[in-house]
Short mmCIF file of C-alpha atoms and ligand atoms in Angstrom, two decimals:
data_model
loop_
_atom_site.label_atom_id
_atom_site.label_comp_id
_atom_site.label_asym_id
_atom_site.label_seq_id
_atom_site.Cartn_x
_atom_site.Cartn_y
_atom_site.Cartn_z
CA MET Z 255 68.70 104.91 95.67
CA LYS Z 256 70.65 105.82 98.81
CA ARG Z 257 74.14 104.37 98.78
CA ASN Z 258 74.82 102.12 101.77
CA ILE Z 259 78.38 100.95 101.33
CA LEU Z 260 80.04 98.18 103.26
CA ILE Z 261 83.80 98.71 103.46
CA THR Z 262 85.57 95.69 104.94
CA GLY Z 263 88.99 96.01 106.59
CA GLY Z 264 88.39 99.72 107.12
CA ALA Z 265 90.46 99.80 110.31
CA GLY Z 266 93.58 98.64 108.46
CA PHE Z 267 96.09 100.64 106.49
CA ILE Z 268 94.50 101.13 103.05
CA GLY Z 269 90.95 100.61 104.32
CA SER Z 270 91.22 103.53 106.75
CA HIS Z 271 92.20 105.87 103.90
CA VAL Z 272 89.28 104.60 101.80
CA VAL Z 273 86.80 104.98 104.68
CA ARG Z 274 88.05 108.53 105.42
CA LEU Z 275 87.79 109.55 101.76
CA PHE Z 276 84.25 108.18 101.34
CA VAL Z 277 82.91 109.49 104.68
CA ASN Z 278 84.23 113.01 104.00
CA LYS Z 279 83.50 113.17 100.27
CA TYR Z 280 80.03 111.60 100.26
CA PRO Z 281 77.96 112.89 103.21
CA ASP Z 282 74.83 111.35 101.62
CA TYR Z 283 76.25 107.83 101.63
CA HIS Z 284 76.11 105.61 104.69
CA ILE Z 285 79.54 104.04 105.16
CA VAL Z 286 79.58 100.84 107.23
CA ASN Z 287 83.11 99.86 108.20
CA LEU Z 288 83.28 96.15 109.05
CA ASP Z 289 86.49 94.93 110.65
CA LYS Z 290 87.49 92.10 112.96
CA LEU Z 291 90.21 94.27 114.53
CA THR Z 292 92.98 91.72 114.20
CA TYR Z 293 96.50 92.79 115.19
CA ALA Z 294 96.47 94.90 111.98
CA GLY Z 295 93.17 96.69 112.63
CA ASN Z 296 93.33 99.88 114.65
CA LEU Z 297 90.43 102.24 115.29
CA ALA Z 298 92.94 104.97 116.14
CA ASN Z 299 93.42 105.19 112.35
CA LEU Z 300 89.92 106.68 112.10
CA LYS Z 301 89.70 108.97 115.14
CA ASP Z 302 89.05 112.03 112.96
CA ILE Z 303 85.87 110.64 111.38
CA GLU Z 304 84.43 108.27 114.00
CA ASP Z 305 81.70 110.72 115.09
CA LYS Z 306 80.46 111.58 111.59
CA PRO Z 307 76.71 110.89 111.16
CA ASN Z 308 77.21 108.92 107.93
CA TYR Z 309 79.68 106.45 109.53
CA THR Z 310 79.08 103.19 111.43
CA PHE Z 311 81.68 100.75 112.72
CA VAL Z 312 80.84 97.05 113.11
CA LYS Z 313 83.28 94.61 114.70
CA ALA Z 314 82.84 91.28 112.91
CA ASP Z 315 84.68 88.47 111.18
CA ILE Z 316 84.03 88.16 107.43
CA VAL Z 317 84.20 84.36 107.74
CA ASP Z 318 81.04 84.43 109.90
CA ILE Z 319 78.48 84.10 107.11
CA ASP Z 320 75.41 84.41 109.35
CA LYS Z 321 76.75 87.69 110.68
CA MET Z 322 77.44 88.85 107.11
CA ARG Z 323 73.83 87.99 106.13
CA GLU Z 324 72.57 89.99 109.11
CA ILE Z 325 74.70 93.02 108.18
CA PHE Z 326 73.51 93.09 104.58
CA ARG Z 327 69.89 93.03 105.80
CA GLU Z 328 70.30 95.44 108.70
CA TYR Z 329 72.07 98.15 106.70
CA ASP Z 330 70.46 97.41 103.32
CA ILE Z 331 73.92 97.23 101.75
CA ASN Z 332 74.02 97.98 98.02
CA GLY Z 333 77.76 98.38 97.47
CA VAL Z 334 80.78 96.54 98.85
CA ILE Z 335 84.44 97.56 98.83
CA HIS Z 336 86.23 94.52 100.16
CA LEU Z 337 89.67 95.13 101.65
CA ALA Z 338 89.65 92.88 104.75
CA ALA Z 339 92.46 90.38 104.49
CA GLU Z 340 95.55 88.98 106.09
CA SER Z 341 98.10 91.03 104.19
CA HIS Z 342 101.66 90.29 105.31
CA VAL Z 343 103.72 87.85 103.21
CA ASP Z 344 106.09 86.89 106.07
CA ARG Z 345 103.18 85.94 108.31
CA SER Z 346 101.67 83.85 105.51
CA ILE Z 347 104.88 81.83 105.33
CA LYS Z 348 104.61 81.02 109.04
CA ASP Z 349 100.84 80.51 109.18
CA PRO Z 350 99.21 79.83 105.78
CA PHE Z 351 95.95 78.51 107.28
CA THR Z 352 94.92 81.88 108.69
CA PHE Z 353 95.39 83.34 105.20
CA ALA Z 354 93.24 80.68 103.55
CA ARG Z 355 90.57 81.16 106.22
CA THR Z 356 90.26 84.93 105.99
CA ASN Z 357 91.23 85.65 102.40
CA VAL Z 358 89.48 82.71 100.74
CA MET Z 359 86.65 81.64 103.06
CA GLY Z 360 86.03 85.22 104.22
CA THR Z 361 85.69 86.50 100.67
CA LEU Z 362 83.41 83.60 99.79
CA SER Z 363 81.16 84.29 102.80
CA LEU Z 364 80.84 87.93 101.82
CA LEU Z 365 80.08 87.07 98.18
CA GLN Z 366 77.41 84.58 99.20
CA ALA Z 367 75.82 86.94 101.75
CA ALA Z 368 75.72 89.73 99.13
CA LYS Z 369 74.22 87.43 96.50
CA GLU Z 370 71.54 86.06 98.83
CA TYR Z 371 70.49 89.50 100.05
CA TRP Z 372 70.47 91.17 96.64
CA GLU Z 373 68.44 88.31 95.15
CA THR Z 374 65.63 89.00 97.65
CA LEU Z 375 65.21 92.57 96.36
CA PRO Z 376 62.82 93.40 93.49
CA GLU Z 377 65.59 95.06 91.46
CA LYS Z 378 68.03 92.19 92.34
CA PHE Z 379 71.59 93.01 91.13
CA GLU Z 380 70.58 96.30 89.46
CA GLY Z 381 72.64 99.20 90.83
CA LYS Z 382 74.73 96.92 93.07
CA LEU Z 383 78.50 96.42 93.10
CA PHE Z 384 80.88 94.04 94.84
CA TYR Z 385 84.34 95.59 94.44
CA HIS Z 386 87.23 93.35 95.49
CA ILE Z 387 90.64 94.86 96.28
CA SER Z 388 93.51 92.64 95.23
CA THR Z 389 97.23 92.79 94.69
CA ASP Z 390 99.83 92.62 91.93
CA GLU Z 391 101.41 89.66 93.76
CA VAL Z 392 98.85 87.29 92.20
CA TYR Z 393 100.67 87.67 88.87
CA GLY Z 394 103.85 86.16 90.32
CA ALA Z 395 107.30 87.64 89.87
CA LEU Z 396 108.97 89.40 86.97
CA GLU Z 397 112.60 88.98 85.99
CA LEU Z 398 115.29 91.49 86.76
CA THR Z 399 116.58 91.76 83.22
CA HIS Z 400 118.11 95.22 83.89
CA PRO Z 401 119.56 95.07 87.43
CA GLU Z 402 121.01 98.58 87.14
CA GLY Z 403 117.78 99.99 85.72
CA VAL Z 404 116.89 101.52 82.35
CA PRO Z 405 114.75 104.62 81.72
CA ALA Z 406 111.12 103.69 82.45
CA PRO Z 407 109.20 103.19 79.20
CA PHE Z 408 105.92 104.50 80.64
CA THR Z 409 105.21 107.51 82.80
CA THR Z 410 102.40 109.26 84.60
CA LYS Z 411 102.15 112.98 85.23
CA ALA Z 412 103.44 112.28 88.72
CA SER Z 413 106.49 110.31 87.56
CA SER Z 414 109.84 112.01 87.50
CA GLU Z 415 111.90 112.06 84.33
CA ASP Z 416 114.62 109.85 85.75
CA ASP Z 417 112.28 106.98 86.67
CA MET Z 418 113.83 103.56 86.14
CA ALA Z 419 112.53 100.15 85.14
CA TYR Z 420 114.40 97.01 86.14
CA GLY Z 421 113.04 94.70 83.46
CA THR Z 422 111.24 94.72 80.17
CA GLU Z 423 108.02 93.00 81.26
CA PHE Z 424 105.13 94.52 83.24
CA PHE Z 425 102.01 93.02 84.80
CA LEU Z 426 98.97 93.60 82.60
CA GLU Z 427 95.32 92.87 83.43
CA THR Z 428 95.68 89.89 81.08
CA THR Z 429 98.83 88.47 82.71
CA LYS Z 430 98.29 84.87 83.77
CA TYR Z 431 98.02 84.31 87.53
CA ASN Z 432 101.11 82.66 89.01
CA PRO Z 433 101.16 83.30 92.78
CA HIS Z 434 104.10 82.04 94.83
CA SER Z 435 103.55 82.85 98.51
CA PRO Z 436 100.71 81.53 100.66
CA TYR Z 437 99.53 85.17 100.84
CA SER Z 438 99.40 85.66 97.08
CA ALA Z 439 97.92 82.17 96.56
CA SER Z 440 95.09 83.08 98.95
CA LYS Z 441 94.50 86.43 97.24
CA ALA Z 442 94.54 84.75 93.81
CA SER Z 443 91.98 82.24 95.03
CA SER Z 444 89.73 85.00 96.35
CA ASP Z 445 89.98 86.86 93.00
CA HIS Z 446 88.90 83.67 91.22
CA PHE Z 447 85.87 83.32 93.49
CA VAL Z 448 84.85 86.93 92.82
CA ARG Z 449 85.05 86.37 89.06
CA ALA Z 450 83.25 83.03 89.42
CA TYR Z 451 80.31 84.80 91.12
CA HIS Z 452 80.21 87.24 88.20
CA ASP Z 453 80.44 84.58 85.51
CA THR Z 454 78.13 82.03 87.18
CA TYR Z 455 75.45 84.11 88.91
CA GLY Z 456 75.78 87.42 87.05
CA MET Z 457 76.85 89.25 90.23
CA PRO Z 458 78.10 92.77 89.49
CA THR Z 459 81.72 92.52 90.57
CA LEU Z 460 84.97 94.34 89.91
CA VAL Z 461 88.57 93.48 90.80
CA THR Z 462 91.59 95.76 91.02
CA ASN Z 463 95.20 94.67 91.47
CA CYS Z 464 97.45 97.28 93.01
CA SER Z 465 101.20 97.56 93.61
CA ASN Z 466 102.90 98.20 96.99
CA ASN Z 467 101.30 101.03 98.96
CA TYR Z 468 103.06 103.35 101.38
CA GLY Z 469 101.95 106.25 103.57
CA PRO Z 470 100.49 107.01 107.02
CA TYR Z 471 98.86 104.33 109.21
CA GLN Z 472 100.71 101.33 107.73
CA PHE Z 473 101.37 98.61 110.28
CA PRO Z 474 105.09 98.63 111.15
CA GLU Z 475 105.79 95.08 110.03
CA LYS Z 476 105.93 96.35 106.44
CA LEU Z 477 109.21 97.66 105.06
CA ILE Z 478 108.75 101.44 105.08
CA PRO Z 479 107.17 102.10 108.53
CA LEU Z 480 109.34 99.37 110.09
CA PHE Z 481 112.52 100.98 108.83
CA ILE Z 482 111.47 104.54 109.74
CA ASN Z 483 110.73 103.39 113.28
CA ASN Z 484 113.94 101.37 113.58
CA ILE Z 485 116.07 104.28 112.38
CA ARG Z 486 114.39 106.52 114.95
CA GLN Z 487 115.26 104.00 117.65
CA GLY Z 488 118.75 103.15 116.33
CA LYS Z 489 117.72 99.50 115.77
CA PRO Z 490 119.05 97.23 112.98
CA LEU Z 491 117.39 97.42 109.54
CA PRO Z 492 116.89 93.81 108.38
CA VAL Z 493 117.43 93.76 104.60
CA TYR Z 494 116.35 90.46 103.09
CA GLY Z 495 118.93 88.77 100.84
CA LYS Z 496 121.02 91.30 98.92
CA GLY Z 497 118.33 94.00 98.89
CA GLU Z 498 118.05 93.66 95.11
CA ASN Z 499 114.35 92.86 94.90
CA VAL Z 500 112.26 95.48 93.16
CA ARG Z 501 108.87 96.80 94.24
CA ASP Z 502 106.59 99.35 92.56
CA TRP Z 503 105.44 101.93 95.13
CA LEU Z 504 102.24 103.98 95.21
CA PHE Z 505 101.15 106.57 97.80
CA VAL Z 506 98.15 105.15 99.65
CA GLU Z 507 95.92 108.20 99.08
CA ASP Z 508 96.43 107.79 95.34
CA HIS Z 509 95.22 104.18 95.68
CA ALA Z 510 92.17 105.39 97.64
CA ARG Z 511 91.42 107.95 94.87
CA ALA Z 512 91.67 105.19 92.28
CA ILE Z 513 89.25 103.03 94.29
CA ASP Z 514 86.77 105.93 94.48
CA LEU Z 515 86.98 106.47 90.71
CA ILE Z 516 86.67 102.78 89.85
CA PHE Z 517 83.82 102.22 92.32
CA HIS Z 518 81.82 104.97 90.56
CA LYS Z 519 82.99 104.71 86.94
CA GLY Z 520 84.61 101.29 86.48
CA LYS Z 521 83.10 98.76 84.07
CA VAL Z 522 81.28 96.02 85.95
CA GLY Z 523 82.91 92.62 85.49
CA ASP Z 524 86.23 94.22 84.56
CA THR Z 525 89.72 94.29 86.09
CA TYR Z 526 92.02 97.30 86.47
CA ASN Z 527 95.68 97.36 87.48
CA ILE Z 528 96.70 100.25 89.74
CA GLY Z 529 100.28 101.52 89.94
CA GLY Z 530 102.35 104.61 89.32
CA PHE Z 531 105.29 103.24 87.27
CA ASN Z 532 107.54 103.77 90.26
CA GLU Z 533 109.99 100.89 90.63
CA TRP Z 534 112.62 100.86 93.35
CA LYS Z 535 115.28 98.35 94.24
CA ASN Z 536 114.86 97.71 98.00
CA ILE Z 537 118.38 98.81 98.91
CA ASP Z 538 118.03 102.09 96.97
CA LEU Z 539 114.69 102.79 98.61
CA ILE Z 540 116.15 102.01 102.03
CA LYS Z 541 118.93 104.56 101.42
CA VAL Z 542 116.33 107.22 100.55
CA ILE Z 543 114.46 106.44 103.77
CA ILE Z 544 117.67 106.63 105.81
CA LYS Z 545 118.63 109.95 104.22
CA THR Z 546 115.18 111.44 104.83
CA VAL Z 547 114.87 110.26 108.44
CA ASP Z 548 118.40 111.39 109.32
CA ARG Z 549 117.77 114.82 107.79
CA LEU Z 550 114.43 115.29 109.57
CA LEU Z 551 115.88 114.13 112.89
CA GLY Z 552 118.86 116.46 112.50
CA ASN Z 553 121.36 113.55 112.41
CA PRO Z 554 124.59 113.86 110.40
CA GLU Z 555 124.00 112.67 106.80
CA GLY Z 556 124.51 108.92 106.46
CA GLN Z 557 124.59 108.28 110.21
CA SER Z 558 122.03 105.46 110.06
CA LEU Z 559 123.56 103.65 107.08
CA SER Z 560 125.43 101.54 109.62
CA LEU Z 561 122.08 100.10 110.79
CA ILE Z 562 121.69 98.20 107.51
CA THR Z 563 121.88 94.49 108.39
CA TYR Z 564 121.67 91.88 105.64
CA VAL Z 565 119.61 88.92 106.89
CA THR Z 566 118.47 85.57 105.50
CA ASP Z 567 116.22 86.07 102.49
CA ARG Z 568 112.43 85.65 102.64
CA LEU Z 569 111.49 82.13 101.41
CA GLY Z 570 110.36 82.25 97.78
CA HIS Z 571 111.04 86.00 97.69
CA ASP Z 572 109.52 87.41 94.47
CA MET Z 573 112.21 89.34 92.57
CA ARG Z 574 110.32 92.12 90.84
CA TYR Z 575 106.81 93.56 90.67
CA ALA Z 576 105.94 96.21 88.10
CA ILE Z 577 102.40 97.24 87.22
CA ASP Z 578 101.26 98.52 83.86
CA SER Z 579 98.36 100.84 84.74
CA ARG Z 580 97.83 102.38 81.31
CA LYS Z 581 94.30 100.92 81.05
CA LEU Z 582 93.17 102.78 84.18
CA GLN Z 583 94.89 105.95 83.00
CA SER Z 584 93.42 105.91 79.51
CA GLU Z 585 89.91 104.58 80.26
CA LEU Z 586 89.18 106.42 83.49
CA GLY Z 587 91.75 109.24 83.49
CA TRP Z 588 93.38 108.30 86.84
CA GLU Z 589 96.94 109.23 87.62
CA PRO Z 590 98.90 109.46 90.84
CA SER Z 591 99.09 112.93 92.38
CA LEU Z 592 102.42 112.68 94.19
CA GLN Z 593 105.93 112.09 92.97
CA PHE Z 594 107.73 109.51 95.08
CA GLU Z 595 110.18 111.96 96.69
CA GLU Z 596 107.24 114.09 97.94
CA GLY Z 597 105.36 110.99 99.09
CA ILE Z 598 108.31 109.65 101.06
CA GLU Z 599 108.96 113.03 102.69
CA LYS Z 600 105.29 113.28 103.69
CA THR Z 601 105.31 109.70 104.99
CA VAL Z 602 108.50 110.00 107.06
CA ARG Z 603 107.26 113.27 108.57
CA TRP Z 604 103.94 111.64 109.44
CA TYR Z 605 105.57 108.74 111.33
CA LEU Z 606 108.01 111.02 113.14
CA ASP Z 607 105.11 113.32 114.14
CA HIS Z 608 102.91 110.40 115.28
CA GLN Z 609 105.22 108.53 117.60
CA ASP Z 610 102.34 107.83 120.01
CA TRP Z 611 100.48 105.97 117.27
CA MET Z 612 103.61 103.93 116.56
CA ASP Z 613 104.50 103.30 120.20
CA ASN Z 614 100.96 102.09 120.97
CA ILE Z 615 101.24 99.28 118.46
CA THR Z 616 104.88 98.37 118.84
CA SER Z 617 104.51 97.47 122.49
CA GLY Z 618 103.17 94.22 123.98
CA ASP Z 619 102.25 91.38 121.63
CA TYR Z 620 103.66 92.97 118.53
CA GLU Z 621 107.05 93.55 120.13
CA ARG Z 622 107.19 89.86 121.06
CA TYR Z 623 106.22 88.78 117.54
CA TYR Z 624 108.82 91.06 116.00
CA VAL Z 625 111.67 89.80 118.17
CA GLU Z 626 110.72 86.18 117.43
CA MET Z 627 110.30 86.83 113.69
CA TYR Z 628 113.57 88.58 113.08
CA LYS Z 629 115.63 87.17 115.94
CA ILE Z 630 117.18 90.59 116.42
CA ARG Z 631 116.89 93.14 119.12
P1 NAD M 360 96.09 95.58 106.66
O1 NAD M 360 96.68 94.30 107.13
O2 NAD M 360 96.71 96.86 107.09
O3 NAD M 360 94.56 95.65 107.08
C1 NAD M 360 93.70 94.55 106.96
C2 NAD M 360 92.44 94.84 107.76
O4 NAD M 360 91.56 93.70 107.63
C3 NAD M 360 92.69 95.01 109.27
O5 NAD M 360 92.00 96.13 109.75
C4 NAD M 360 92.16 93.71 109.88
O6 NAD M 360 91.66 93.88 111.21
C5 NAD M 360 91.04 93.37 108.90
N1 NAD M 360 90.75 91.92 108.92
C6 NAD M 360 91.64 90.89 108.84
N2 NAD M 360 90.99 89.71 108.92
C7 NAD M 360 89.66 90.00 109.02
C8 NAD M 360 88.49 89.21 109.13
N3 NAD M 360 88.56 87.86 109.15
N4 NAD M 360 87.29 89.83 109.19
C9 NAD M 360 87.21 91.18 109.19
N5 NAD M 360 88.29 91.99 109.11
C10 NAD M 360 89.50 91.40 109.03
O7 NAD M 360 96.05 95.46 105.08
P2 NAD M 360 96.26 96.59 103.95
O8 NAD M 360 97.70 96.68 103.66
O9 NAD M 360 95.48 97.78 104.29
O10 NAD M 360 95.58 95.84 102.70
C11 NAD M 360 94.18 95.95 102.48
C12 NAD M 360 93.81 95.16 101.25
O11 NAD M 360 94.54 95.65 100.13
C13 NAD M 360 94.15 93.67 101.35
O12 NAD M 360 93.12 92.95 100.73
C14 NAD M 360 95.45 93.54 100.57
O13 NAD M 360 95.56 92.26 100.02
C15 NAD M 360 95.27 94.60 99.51
N6 NAD M 360 96.51 95.20 99.00
C16 NAD M 360 97.45 95.72 99.85
C17 NAD M 360 98.58 96.36 99.32
C18 NAD M 360 99.63 96.97 100.22
O14 NAD M 360 100.67 97.39 99.72
N7 NAD M 360 99.41 97.07 101.51
C19 NAD M 360 98.74 96.45 97.93
C20 NAD M 360 97.76 95.89 97.09
C21 NAD M 360 96.64 95.28 97.64
O1 DAU M 361 102.70 94.26 96.00
C1 DAU M 361 101.62 94.47 96.83
C2 DAU M 361 101.88 93.84 98.18
O2 DAU M 361 102.83 94.67 98.83
C3 DAU M 361 100.63 93.69 99.03
O3 DAU M 361 99.75 92.81 98.40
C4 DAU M 361 100.98 93.17 100.42
O4 DAU M 361 99.82 93.14 101.23
C5 DAU M 361 101.99 94.11 101.04
O5 DAU M 361 102.40 93.62 102.30
C6 DAU M 361 103.21 94.28 100.13
O6 DAU M 361 103.98 93.05 100.07
P1 DAU M 361 105.59 93.04 100.11
O7 DAU M 361 106.01 91.72 100.58
O8 DAU M 361 106.15 93.53 98.83
O9 DAU M 361 105.83 94.20 101.24
P2 DAU M 361 106.84 94.27 102.47
O10 DAU M 361 106.75 95.67 102.99
O11 DAU M 361 106.68 93.15 103.41
O12 DAU M 361 108.27 94.10 101.77
C7 DAU M 361 108.72 94.99 100.75
C8 DAU M 361 110.06 94.48 100.25
O13 DAU M 361 111.04 94.67 101.30
C9 DAU M 361 110.09 93.00 99.94
O14 DAU M 361 110.96 92.78 98.84
C10 DAU M 361 110.69 92.36 101.19
C11 DAU M 361 111.63 93.43 101.70
N1 DAU M 361 111.78 93.50 103.17
C12 DAU M 361 110.67 93.58 103.93
C13 DAU M 361 110.74 93.66 105.31
C14 DAU M 361 109.50 93.73 106.16
C15 DAU M 361 113.06 93.53 103.73
O15 DAU M 361 114.09 93.50 103.03
N2 DAU M 361 113.13 93.61 105.10
C16 DAU M 361 112.03 93.67 105.91
O16 DAU M 361 112.19 93.73 107.15
#
């Protein structure tokens, strides 16, 4: 059977890396990238592959179920990798309805369209897969029982020996859902619908929950690209609260490799956590970014530390995320390829070398949103 794979949200940050990987690695597959091109979708992320014969772009809204039905029929879709979503926590706090619409209703429309189309085929669900990309935020927040950090109890080949953990607990695939933000509540709800379609109708589904991604093509409302760009422009760096929150960072291409592996080898109906045991306190991470940007720009060391500006904390700000990805490592043999220091160097270089990409999206509407959101200039 020829693989015709629908990748939703392929013009966004992670989606564009997944589309690029699949289009280049699998010339025999037909990759259909479906994206509404919201503020976060950018076809410039895919310039290098847009003319490939095995690639098609469709501009559509996943909430539009009739359009989804049409796409399944027209392209005879037999696999879905669903990344389309509203993804920014701060926006969800201002506008929760858009998150419920896209993340919940959009996922439901896609599930229903897939089910209806696959049920018309003689082989029905045989050989099909609906793979839903989710987040570690659905598990809630972990406590900071070791604010200064202790040696990390788990490692991957890509971890460095001095990796730290900031608490004793980690998110497992079995951890109870406990979302706090409108964003994570909407993602949790969509995960439940995916599992409900598996348990009720026997749909072949899979869910993965990944930690914070970083790397090229991330929209500059998220911490790392925002701060790289602000340092370059000498603008304030808005650190929420005391900068003590902890996030677990994974290079985006390592996430895309995990998605490829799980799409082909993962157990249908199962869940896998994806993360590289790479916890960083925000303020420590910010200092690494400052050091790297200053060095690459030829600034005196520490010059941009003065840009750090402590601002009012994010409402309901989750303290710590930390993924336990040992199941994925032991069952499917995945591990991240890059140590964090290499990943950050590569990422900072990429943004500094692609200022046109950045400038194109930080002008106009986005600039206005940013000024309003952070009340700084
Ligand atoms: P992103 O915001 O960069 O991209 C989202 C993409 O979805 C955009 O191209 C946007 O145009 C598209 N989209 C939004 N609404 C749509 C709609 N109604 N119909 C069709 N397309 C629509 O997001 P990202 O950071 O690349 O995240 C992708 C997925 O991965 C999301 O589901 C997110 O929850 C999940 N995730 C993200 C991270 C992370 O650190 N960024 C970590 C774990 C999981
Ligand atoms: O954990 C996975 C999640 O990671 C994904 O599901 C989300 O889609 C993705 O946006 C990301 O969520 P976060 O809220 O963790 O990412 P963000 O880059 O917005 O923030 C990272 C940390 O930095 C967080 O503790 C808030 C803080 N922060 C963020 C911004 C934008 C600041 O201190 N200042 C800022 O200006």
